[in-house]
CSV table of C-alpha atoms (C1' of nucleotides) in Angstrom, one decimal:
chain,number,residue,atom,x,y,z
H,610,MET,CA,-1.6,-5.8,-36.2
H,611,GLY,CA,-2.5,-5.8,-32.5
H,612,TYR,CA,-2.8,-2.9,-30.1
H,613,THR,CA,-0.2,-0.4,-29.1
H,614,VAL,CA,0.5,0.3,-25.4
H,615,SER,CA,-1.6,3.5,-25.4
H,616,GLU,CA,-4.5,1.7,-27.1
H,617,VAL,CA,-4.4,-1.0,-24.4
H,618,ALA,CA,-4.1,1.7,-21.7
H,619,GLU,CA,-7.2,3.4,-23.1
H,620,MET,CA,-9.1,0.1,-23.2
H,621,SER,CA,-7.9,-1.5,-20.0
H,622,GLY,CA,-7.8,1.5,-17.8
H,623,ILE,CA,-4.2,0.7,-16.9
H,624,SER,CA,-1.9,3.6,-17.7
H,625,ALA,CA,0.7,3.2,-20.4
H,626,HIS,CA,3.3,4.0,-17.8
H,627,THR,CA,2.0,1.2,-15.5
H,628,LEU,CA,1.8,-1.3,-18.4
H,629,ARG,CA,5.5,-0.6,-19.2
H,630,TYR,CA,6.3,-0.9,-15.5
H,631,TYR,CA,4.5,-4.3,-15.3
H,632,ASP,CA,6.4,-5.4,-18.4
H,633,LYS,CA,9.7,-4.4,-16.8
H,634,GLN,CA,8.7,-6.3,-13.7
H,635,GLY,CA,8.2,-9.4,-15.7
H,636,LEU,CA,4.4,-9.5,-15.6
H,637,LEU,CA,3.9,-9.3,-19.4
H,638,PRO,CA,6.3,-11.7,-21.0
H,639,PHE,CA,3.6,-12.9,-23.4
H,640,VAL,CA,3.3,-9.5,-25.1
H,641,ASP,CA,4.7,-9.6,-28.6
H,642,ARG,CA,6.9,-6.9,-30.4
H,643,ASN,CA,6.6,-5.8,-33.9
H,644,LYS,CA,9.6,-5.4,-36.3
H,645,VAL,CA,10.3,-1.9,-34.9
H,646,GLY,CA,10.5,-3.2,-31.3
H,647,ASN,CA,7.2,-1.7,-30.2
H,648,ARG,CA,4.8,-3.7,-28.0
H,649,ASP,CA,2.1,-5.4,-30.0
H,650,PHE,CA,-0.7,-6.6,-27.7
H,651,LYS,CA,-2.9,-9.4,-28.9
H,652,ASP,CA,-6.6,-9.9,-28.0
H,653,SER,CA,-5.8,-12.7,-25.6
H,654,ASP,CA,-3.4,-10.4,-23.7
H,655,PHE,CA,-6.5,-8.6,-22.3
H,656,GLU,CA,-7.4,-11.7,-20.5
H,657,TRP,CA,-3.9,-11.8,-18.9
H,658,LEU,CA,-4.3,-8.2,-17.9
H,659,GLY,CA,-7.6,-9.1,-16.3
H,660,VAL,CA,-6.0,-11.9,-14.3
H,661,ILE,CA,-3.2,-9.6,-13.2
H,662,THR,CA,-5.6,-6.8,-12.3
H,663,CYS,CA,-7.7,-9.3,-10.2
H,664,LEU,CA,-4.7,-10.5,-8.3
H,665,LYS,CA,-3.2,-7.1,-7.9
H,666,LYS,CA,-6.4,-5.4,-6.7
H,667,SER,CA,-7.1,-8.2,-4.3
H,668,GLY,CA,-3.8,-7.6,-2.6
H,669,MET,CA,-1.2,-9.8,-4.3
H,670,PRO,CA,2.2,-8.1,-4.5
H,671,VAL,CA,3.8,-7.7,-8.0
H,672,LYS,CA,6.5,-10.2,-7.1
H,673,LYS,CA,4.1,-13.0,-6.4
H,674,ILE,CA,2.1,-12.3,-9.6
H,675,ARG,CA,5.4,-12.5,-11.5
H,676,GLN,CA,6.0,-15.9,-10.1
H,677,TYR,CA,2.5,-17.0,-11.2
H,678,ILE,CA,3.1,-15.6,-14.7
H,679,GLU,CA,6.4,-17.4,-14.9
H,680,TRP,CA,4.8,-20.7,-14.1
H,681,SER,CA,2.0,-20.0,-16.6
H,682,MET,CA,4.7,-19.6,-19.3
H,683,GLU,CA,6.1,-23.0,-18.4
H,684,GLY,CA,2.9,-24.7,-19.5
H,685,ASP,CA,1.1,-27.8,-18.1
H,686,ALA,CA,4.1,-28.8,-15.9
H,687,THR,CA,3.1,-26.1,-13.4
H,688,LEU,CA,-0.6,-26.6,-13.2
H,689,ASN,CA,-0.4,-27.7,-9.6
H,690,GLU,CA,1.7,-24.7,-8.6
H,691,ARG,CA,-0.8,-22.3,-10.2
H,692,LEU,CA,-3.7,-24.0,-8.6
H,693,GLU,CA,-2.0,-23.5,-5.2
H,694,VAL,CA,-1.4,-19.8,-6.0
H,695,PHE,CA,-5.2,-19.3,-6.3
H,696,GLU,CA,-6.1,-21.6,-3.4
H,697,ASN,CA,-3.8,-19.7,-1.1
H,698,HIS,CA,-4.9,-16.4,-2.4
H,699,LYS,CA,-8.5,-17.3,-2.0
H,700,LYS,CA,-7.9,-17.8,1.8
H,701,VAL,CA,-6.2,-14.4,1.9
H,702,VAL,CA,-9.1,-12.7,0.2
H,703,ILE,CA,-11.7,-14.4,2.4
H,704,GLU,CA,-9.8,-13.3,5.5
H,705,LYS,CA,-9.6,-9.8,4.1
H,706,ILE,CA,-13.3,-9.7,3.5
H,707,ALA,CA,-14.1,-10.9,7.0
H,708,GLU,CA,-11.7,-8.3,8.4
H,709,MET,CA,-13.4,-5.6,6.4
H,710,GLN,CA,-16.8,-6.8,7.6
H,711,ASN,CA,-15.6,-6.5,11.2
H,712,TYR,CA,-14.4,-3.0,10.6
H,713,LEU,CA,-17.7,-2.1,9.0
H,714,ASP,CA,-19.5,-3.1,12.2
H,715,LYS,CA,-17.2,-0.8,14.2
H,716,ILE,CA,-17.7,2.0,11.7
H,717,ASP,CA,-21.5,1.5,12.0
H,718,TYR,CA,-21.1,1.8,15.7
H,719,LYS,CA,-19.3,5.1,15.3
H,720,ILE,CA,-21.9,6.4,13.0
H,721,TRP,CA,-24.6,5.6,15.6
H,722,PHE,CA,-22.3,7.2,18.2
H,723,TYR,CA,-22.0,10.5,16.4
H,724,GLN,CA,-25.6,10.6,15.2
H,725,THR,CA,-26.9,10.3,18.7
H,726,ALA,CA,-24.2,12.7,20.0
H,727,ILE,CA,-25.3,15.3,17.4
H,728,GLU,CA,-28.9,14.8,18.4
H,729,SER,CA,-28.2,15.6,22.0
H,730,GLY,CA,-25.5,18.2,21.2
H,731,THR,CA,-22.6,16.5,23.0
H,732,ALA,CA,-20.6,13.3,22.9
H,733,ALA,CA,-20.9,13.2,26.7
H,734,ILE,CA,-24.1,11.2,26.5
H,735,HIS,CA,-22.0,8.2,25.7
H,736,ALA,CA,-20.1,8.3,29.0
H,737,GLN,CA,-21.4,4.9,30.0
H,738,ASN,CA,-20.7,3.0,26.8
H,739,ASN,CA,-18.4,0.0,26.7
H,740,CYS,CA,-15.5,-0.2,24.3
H,741,VAL,CA,-15.7,-1.8,20.9
H,742,PHE,CA,-12.4,-0.9,19.3
H,743,THR,CA,-9.8,-2.8,21.3
H,744,GLU,CA,-10.6,-6.3,19.9
H,745,GLY,CA,-7.4,-8.3,19.4
H,746,MET,CA,-5.4,-6.4,21.9
H,747,ASP,CA,-4.2,-8.0,25.1
H,748,LEU,CA,-5.8,-5.6,27.6
H,749,SER,CA,-5.9,-8.1,30.5
H,750,THR,CA,-4.1,-5.6,32.7
H,751,VAL,CA,-6.3,-2.6,31.8
H,752,PRO,CA,-9.0,-2.3,34.4
H,753,ASN,CA,-11.5,0.1,32.9
H,754,LEU,CA,-11.6,1.3,29.3
H,755,HIS,CA,-13.6,4.2,28.2
H,756,PHE,CA,-14.3,5.9,24.9
H,757,PRO,CA,-11.7,8.5,24.1
H,758,GLU,CA,-14.3,11.1,23.4
H,759,GLN,CA,-15.3,11.1,27.0
H,760,GLN,CA,-12.0,12.5,28.2
S,484,MET,CA,1.5,5.6,36.3
S,485,GLY,CA,0.3,4.5,32.9
S,486,TYR,CA,1.9,2.4,30.2
S,487,THR,CA,5.2,2.9,28.4
S,488,VAL,CA,5.5,2.8,24.7
S,489,SER,CA,6.9,-0.8,24.8
S,490,GLU,CA,4.2,-2.0,27.1
S,491,VAL,CA,1.6,-0.6,24.8
S,492,ALA,CA,3.4,-2.1,21.8
S,493,GLU,CA,3.3,-5.5,23.6
S,494,MET,CA,-0.4,-5.2,24.4
S,495,SER,CA,-1.7,-3.6,21.2
S,496,GLY,CA,0.4,-5.5,18.7
S,497,ILE,CA,1.5,-2.2,17.2
S,498,SER,CA,5.3,-1.9,17.3
S,499,ALA,CA,6.9,0.8,19.4
S,500,HIS,CA,8.5,2.2,16.3
S,501,THR,CA,5.1,2.5,14.7
S,502,LEU,CA,3.6,4.0,17.8
S,503,ARG,CA,6.3,6.7,17.8
S,504,TYR,CA,5.8,7.2,14.0
S,505,TYR,CA,2.0,7.6,14.5
S,506,ASP,CA,2.7,10.1,17.3
S,507,LYS,CA,5.0,12.1,15.0
S,508,GLN,CA,2.3,12.1,12.3
S,509,GLY,CA,-0.1,13.7,14.8
S,510,LEU,CA,-2.2,10.6,15.4
S,511,LEU,CA,-1.6,10.4,19.2
S,512,PRO,CA,-1.9,14.0,20.5
S,513,PHE,CA,-3.9,12.6,23.5
S,514,VAL,CA,-1.0,10.6,24.9
S,515,ASP,CA,0.4,12.2,28.1
S,516,ARG,CA,4.1,12.6,29.0
S,517,ASN,CA,5.6,12.1,32.4
S,518,LYS,CA,8.0,14.5,34.1
S,519,VAL,CA,11.0,13.0,32.2
S,520,GLY,CA,9.3,13.4,28.9
S,521,ASN,CA,8.5,9.8,28.2
S,522,ARG,CA,5.1,8.8,26.8
S,523,ASP,CA,2.6,7.8,29.5
S,524,PHE,CA,-0.3,6.0,27.9
S,525,LYS,CA,-3.6,5.9,29.7
S,526,ASP,CA,-6.2,3.1,29.7
S,527,SER,CA,-8.5,5.1,27.4
S,528,ASP,CA,-5.7,5.5,24.9
S,529,PHE,CA,-6.2,1.9,23.9
S,530,GLU,CA,-9.6,2.7,22.6
S,531,TRP,CA,-8.1,5.5,20.5
S,532,LEU,CA,-5.5,3.0,19.2
S,533,GLY,CA,-8.4,0.7,18.3
S,534,VAL,CA,-10.2,3.4,16.3
S,535,ILE,CA,-6.9,4.3,14.5
S,536,THR,CA,-6.3,0.6,13.8
S,537,CYS,CA,-9.8,0.2,12.5
S,538,LEU,CA,-9.5,3.1,10.1
S,539,LYS,CA,-5.9,2.3,9.1
S,540,LYS,CA,-6.6,-1.4,8.3
S,541,SER,CA,-9.7,-0.6,6.5
S,542,GLY,CA,-7.7,1.5,4.1
S,543,MET,CA,-7.8,5.1,5.4
S,544,PRO,CA,-4.5,6.9,4.9
S,545,VAL,CA,-2.6,8.3,7.9
S,546,LYS,CA,-3.3,11.9,6.8
S,547,LYS,CA,-7.1,11.5,6.9
S,548,ILE,CA,-6.9,9.8,10.2
S,549,ARG,CA,-4.9,12.7,11.5
S,550,GLN,CA,-7.6,15.1,10.4
S,551,TYR,CA,-10.2,13.0,12.2
S,552,ILE,CA,-8.1,13.0,15.4
S,553,GLU,CA,-7.6,16.7,15.2
S,554,TRP,CA,-11.4,17.2,15.0
S,555,SER,CA,-11.8,14.8,17.9
S,556,MET,CA,-9.5,17.0,20.0
S,557,GLU,CA,-11.7,20.0,19.2
S,558,GLY,CA,-14.7,18.6,21.1
S,559,ASP,CA,-18.4,18.8,20.3
S,560,ALA,CA,-18.0,21.5,17.7
S,561,THR,CA,-16.8,19.0,15.2
S,562,LEU,CA,-19.3,16.2,15.8
S,563,ASN,CA,-20.8,16.6,12.3
S,564,GLU,CA,-17.3,16.5,10.6
S,565,ARG,CA,-16.5,13.3,12.4
S,566,LEU,CA,-19.9,11.7,11.5
S,567,GLU,CA,-19.1,12.5,7.9
S,568,VAL,CA,-15.7,10.9,8.2
S,569,PHE,CA,-17.3,7.6,9.2
S,570,GLU,CA,-20.2,7.9,6.8
S,571,ASN,CA,-17.8,8.4,3.9
S,572,HIS,CA,-15.5,5.8,5.0
S,573,LYS,CA,-18.3,3.3,5.3
S,574,LYS,CA,-19.1,3.7,1.6
S,575,VAL,CA,-15.5,3.1,0.8
S,576,VAL,CA,-15.3,0.0,2.9
S,577,ILE,CA,-18.6,-1.4,1.4
S,578,GLU,CA,-17.3,-0.8,-2.1
S,579,LYS,CA,-14.0,-2.5,-1.1
S,580,ILE,CA,-15.9,-5.6,0.2
S,581,ALA,CA,-18.0,-5.8,-3.0
S,582,GLU,CA,-14.8,-5.5,-5.1
S,583,MET,CA,-13.2,-8.3,-3.1
S,584,GLN,CA,-16.3,-10.5,-3.5
S,585,ASN,CA,-16.1,-10.0,-7.2
S,586,TYR,CA,-12.4,-11.0,-7.3
S,587,LEU,CA,-13.2,-14.0,-5.1
S,588,ASP,CA,-15.6,-15.2,-7.8
S,589,LYS,CA,-12.9,-15.0,-10.4
S,590,ILE,CA,-10.4,-16.7,-8.1
S,591,ASP,CA,-13.0,-19.5,-7.7
S,592,TYR,CA,-13.3,-19.8,-11.4
S,593,LYS,CA,-9.5,-20.1,-11.7
S,594,ILE,CA,-9.4,-22.8,-9.0
S,595,TRP,CA,-12.0,-24.7,-11.0
S,596,PHE,CA,-10.0,-24.0,-14.2
S,597,TYR,CA,-6.8,-25.5,-12.7
S,598,GLN,CA,-8.5,-28.4,-10.9
S,599,THR,CA,-10.1,-29.6,-14.1
S,600,ALA,CA,-7.0,-29.0,-16.1
S,601,ILE,CA,-5.0,-31.0,-13.6
S,602,GLU,CA,-7.5,-33.8,-13.8
S,603,SER,CA,-7.2,-34.0,-17.6
S,604,GLY,CA,-3.5,-33.3,-17.5
S,605,THR,CA,-3.6,-30.2,-19.6
S,606,ALA,CA,-5.1,-26.7,-19.7
S,607,ALA,CA,-5.9,-27.3,-23.3
S,608,ILE,CA,-9.3,-28.7,-22.3
S,609,HIS,CA,-10.4,-25.1,-21.6
S,610,ALA,CA,-9.9,-24.0,-25.2
S,611,GLN,CA,-13.6,-23.2,-25.6
S,612,ASN,CA,-14.2,-21.2,-22.4
S,613,ASN,CA,-15.3,-17.6,-22.5
S,614,CYS,CA,-13.4,-14.9,-20.7
S,615,VAL,CA,-14.2,-13.8,-17.2
S,616,PHE,CA,-11.3,-11.5,-16.3
S,617,THR,CA,-11.8,-8.5,-18.6
S,618,GLU,CA,-14.7,-7.0,-16.8
S,619,GLY,CA,-14.5,-3.2,-16.6
S,620,MET,CA,-12.4,-2.9,-19.7
S,621,ASP,CA,-13.6,-1.4,-22.9
S,622,LEU,CA,-13.1,-4.3,-25.3
S,623,SER,CA,-15.7,-3.3,-27.8
S,624,THR,CA,-13.1,-3.5,-30.6
S,625,VAL,CA,-11.7,-6.9,-29.5
S,626,PRO,CA,-13.4,-9.5,-31.6
S,627,ASN,CA,-12.5,-12.7,-29.9
S,628,LEU,CA,-11.0,-13.1,-26.4
S,629,HIS,CA,-9.5,-16.4,-25.3
S,630,PHE,CA,-7.9,-17.6,-22.1
S,631,PRO,CA,-4.2,-16.8,-22.0
S,632,GLU,CA,-3.3,-20.4,-21.1
S,633,GLN,CA,-4.5,-21.6,-24.5
S,634,GLN,CA,-1.7,-19.8,-26.3
Q,687,DA,C1',14.1,17.0,-46.2
Q,688,DT,C1',12.5,17.7,-42.0
Q,689,DA,C1',9.3,18.1,-38.5
Q,690,DC,C1',5.8,15.6,-35.7
Q,691,DG,C1',4.0,12.2,-33.0
Q,692,DG,C1',4.2,7.9,-30.8
Q,693,DC,C1',7.1,4.4,-29.5
Q,694,DT,C1',11.4,2.8,-26.9
Q,695,DT,C1',14.6,2.6,-22.6
Q,696,DA,C1',17.1,3.6,-18.3
Q,697,DG,C1',16.8,5.7,-14.6
Q,698,DA,C1',15.3,9.4,-11.5
Q,699,DC,C1',11.5,10.9,-8.7
Q,700,DT,C1',7.2,10.5,-5.7
Q,701,DA,C1',4.0,8.8,-2.3
Q,702,DT,C1',2.9,6.0,1.6
Q,703,DA,C1',4.0,3.7,5.5
Q,704,DC,C1',6.8,2.2,8.1
Q,705,DT,C1',11.6,0.6,10.2
Q,706,DC,C1',15.8,1.5,11.9
Q,707,DT,C1',20.0,4.1,13.6
Q,708,DA,C1',22.6,7.3,16.2
Q,709,DA,C1',23.1,10.3,19.7
Q,710,DG,C1',21.5,11.7,23.8
Q,711,DT,C1',18.8,11.7,28.6
Q,712,DC,C1',17.5,9.7,32.8
Q,713,DA,C1',16.4,6.5,36.8
Q,714,DA,C1',18.0,2.6,39.1
Q,715,DC,C1',21.1,-0.9,40.5
Q,716,DA,C1',26.0,-2.7,41.9
U,34,DT,C1',30.2,6.5,40.8
U,35,DG,C1',29.7,4.1,37.0
U,36,DT,C1',27.0,1.1,33.9
U,37,DT,C1',22.9,-0.7,32.2
U,38,DG,C1',18.6,-0.4,30.0
U,39,DA,C1',14.6,2.0,28.4
U,40,DC,C1',13.3,6.1,27.0
U,41,DT,C1',13.7,10.3,23.7
U,42,DT,C1',14.5,12.7,19.0
U,43,DA,C1',15.9,13.7,14.2
U,44,DG,C1',16.7,11.9,10.3
U,45,DA,C1',18.2,8.1,7.3
U,46,DG,C1',16.9,3.8,5.1
U,47,DT,C1',13.6,0.2,3.2
U,48,DA,C1',9.7,-1.6,0.7
U,49,DT,C1',6.2,-1.3,-2.7
U,50,DA,C1',4.1,0.5,-6.5
U,51,DG,C1',3.9,3.4,-9.4
U,52,DT,C1',4.9,8.0,-12.2
U,53,DC,C1',7.6,10.7,-14.9
U,54,DT,C1',11.6,12.5,-17.6
U,55,DA,C1',15.2,12.5,-21.0
U,56,DA,C1',17.3,10.9,-24.9
U,57,DG,C1',16.7,8.5,-28.8
U,58,DC,C1',14.3,5.7,-32.8
U,59,DC,C1',11.1,5.3,-36.5
U,60,DG,C1',7.3,6.0,-40.0
U,61,DT,C1',4.4,9.3,-42.0
U,62,DA,C1',2.7,14.0,-43.5
U,63,DT,C1',4.1,18.4,-45.3
DNA sequence: ATACGGCTTAGACTATACTCTAAGTCAACA
DNA sequence: TGTTGACTTAGAGTATAGTCTAAGCCGTAT
């Protein structure tokens, strides 16, 4: 008396194909089956799908999520392992956000670059600008970097 | 008298394999060749690599980056197109950061969840908690959601 | 009775982005 | 004059995450 795979697909926004794929990958061991063998999702399964979606969309690979789900199925004995999963993943997500913020700054620079270039009609007005996109590279042997557009 | 592909790999952190792959995908049309036919990177090419890395790591697919590079090669006639590329991509990145922030909040909830469960020795202490992971799903027909761990 | 629709599975296919291999070229050193 | 080592290419292989197809099962409506 639960939900079929297509009902869950409709409600969750995860396609029925993907739900079956997740199941095959071991992400949905908690989903019941009815007497015919069809998946029979319970209300509480939506919360699991929410957790899986959170981990998935924040960059955790399916394999790692499966490991977390397996631990969850083992009950209170794996509480520490599961805490560690989220603590580690938190660091990853924080790092990702910081990285994105950094890229956002560079994108803003480029927007300014093109806006001012469009105003003056040419990118040549930026001939004297310093570089902002080589961060993280070891360019100690590069004497003079210029913006590509100036070539 | 520039840099070889492996020198650039060393300095940029992008593998030589990947640099050749990017070239094959049309991302590096500005890279010169010497008389033998070997790639001969210039100082200014590092700035291009920085832009490509920025777009790539912030989620832009290779195909879109190639389009941007093609426009860049066409000079001032495509300044508007290139501005639009960055303006659109900025929206995408901002949305991505907001999404990550949202997931971070949920991850923090889970960390609290497991920390308090560990303290008390069982996840059963959270039997009364409301759901936080089903955001975005149409659960209007679901009467009562519970945390999966309670099952 | 039989046809329809939705479910099941295994497994093939796609997309994206690398990553590597094989065969060949070339400059330099012994 | 080899031989080495770094370069080249086309194209094969890998990893990840779906996405789809084909064949078959089952309950219900006609």
